[in-house]
């Protein structure tokens, strides 16, 4: 929703996801993101640890992704 941009909803959802990922787990929290979302996650403490490609199996070109860790 473009009208929600800048309202902090992405940050709130990320915080909930991190809390859930840490339940019963004390290691790093890892995720895969599209390249254009890399800055968002870096802003919230994630570090880039590698790159790769995602193929959704429906045809078309693979999408470049970044592997990240908190």
Short mmCIF file of C-alpha atoms in Angstrom, two decimals:
data_model
loop_
_atom_site.label_atom_id
_atom_site.label_comp_id
_atom_site.label_asym_id
_atom_site.label_seq_id
_atom_site.Cartn_x
_atom_site.Cartn_y
_atom_site.Cartn_z
CA UNK A 1 0.00 0.00 0.00
CA UNK A 2 1.79 3.15 -1.14
CA UNK A 3 -0.24 5.29 1.29
CA UNK A 4 1.27 3.31 4.20
CA UNK A 5 4.87 4.08 3.17
CA UNK A 6 6.79 5.70 6.01
CA UNK A 7 4.20 4.80 8.65
CA UNK A 8 6.46 2.24 10.34
CA UNK A 9 4.40 -0.82 9.45
CA UNK A 10 7.36 -2.64 7.88
CA UNK A 11 9.45 -2.00 10.99
CA UNK A 12 6.65 -3.26 13.25
CA UNK A 13 6.22 -6.43 11.21
CA UNK A 14 9.98 -7.01 11.19
CA UNK A 15 10.14 -6.61 14.98
CA UNK A 16 7.35 -9.18 15.41
CA UNK A 17 9.13 -11.56 13.03
CA UNK A 18 12.42 -11.20 14.93
CA UNK A 19 10.65 -11.83 18.25
CA UNK A 20 9.04 -14.97 16.84
CA UNK A 21 12.31 -16.19 15.32
CA UNK A 22 14.06 -15.85 18.68
CA UNK A 23 11.51 -17.92 20.62
CA UNK A 24 13.49 -20.93 21.77
CA UNK A 25 16.42 -19.97 19.52
CA UNK A 26 19.52 -18.07 20.61
CA UNK A 27 21.46 -18.12 17.34
CA UNK A 28 21.46 -15.53 14.59
CA UNK A 29 18.27 -14.56 12.79
CA UNK A 30 18.69 -15.06 9.04
CA UNK A 31 16.59 -14.01 6.09
CA UNK A 32 16.65 -13.76 2.32
CA UNK A 33 15.61 -10.48 0.76
CA UNK A 34 15.34 -8.98 -2.68
CA UNK A 35 18.19 -6.64 -3.55
CA UNK A 36 15.94 -3.58 -3.40
CA UNK A 37 14.98 -4.42 0.24
CA UNK A 38 18.59 -4.81 1.39
CA UNK A 39 18.83 -1.22 2.68
CA UNK A 40 15.67 -1.59 4.78
CA UNK A 41 17.08 -4.62 6.59
CA UNK A 42 20.53 -3.03 6.99
CA UNK A 43 18.84 -0.04 8.59
CA UNK A 44 17.42 -2.46 11.16
CA UNK A 45 20.73 -4.11 12.02
CA UNK A 46 20.99 -6.97 9.49
CA UNK A 47 24.30 -7.59 7.74
CA UNK A 48 24.64 -8.96 4.22
CA UNK A 49 26.39 -12.36 4.26
CA UNK A 50 26.00 -13.50 0.66
CA UNK A 51 24.05 -13.32 -2.57
CA UNK A 52 22.15 -15.80 -4.65
CA UNK A 53 19.17 -16.27 -6.93
CA UNK A 54 15.59 -17.34 -6.30
CA UNK A 55 13.58 -19.22 -8.88
CA UNK A 56 9.89 -19.46 -8.07
CA UNK A 57 9.34 -22.41 -10.39
CA UNK A 58 6.75 -20.61 -12.50
CA UNK A 59 9.12 -19.72 -15.31
CA UNK A 60 10.72 -16.40 -16.00
CA UNK A 61 14.07 -15.10 -14.90
CA UNK A 62 15.51 -15.92 -11.47
CA UNK A 63 15.45 -13.03 -9.00
CA UNK A 64 18.70 -11.91 -7.36
CA UNK A 65 18.52 -12.10 -3.56
CA UNK A 66 20.75 -11.24 -0.64
CA UNK A 67 21.27 -13.51 2.39
CA UNK A 68 21.25 -11.47 5.62
CA UNK A 69 21.86 -12.08 9.31
CA UNK A 70 21.12 -10.26 12.56
#
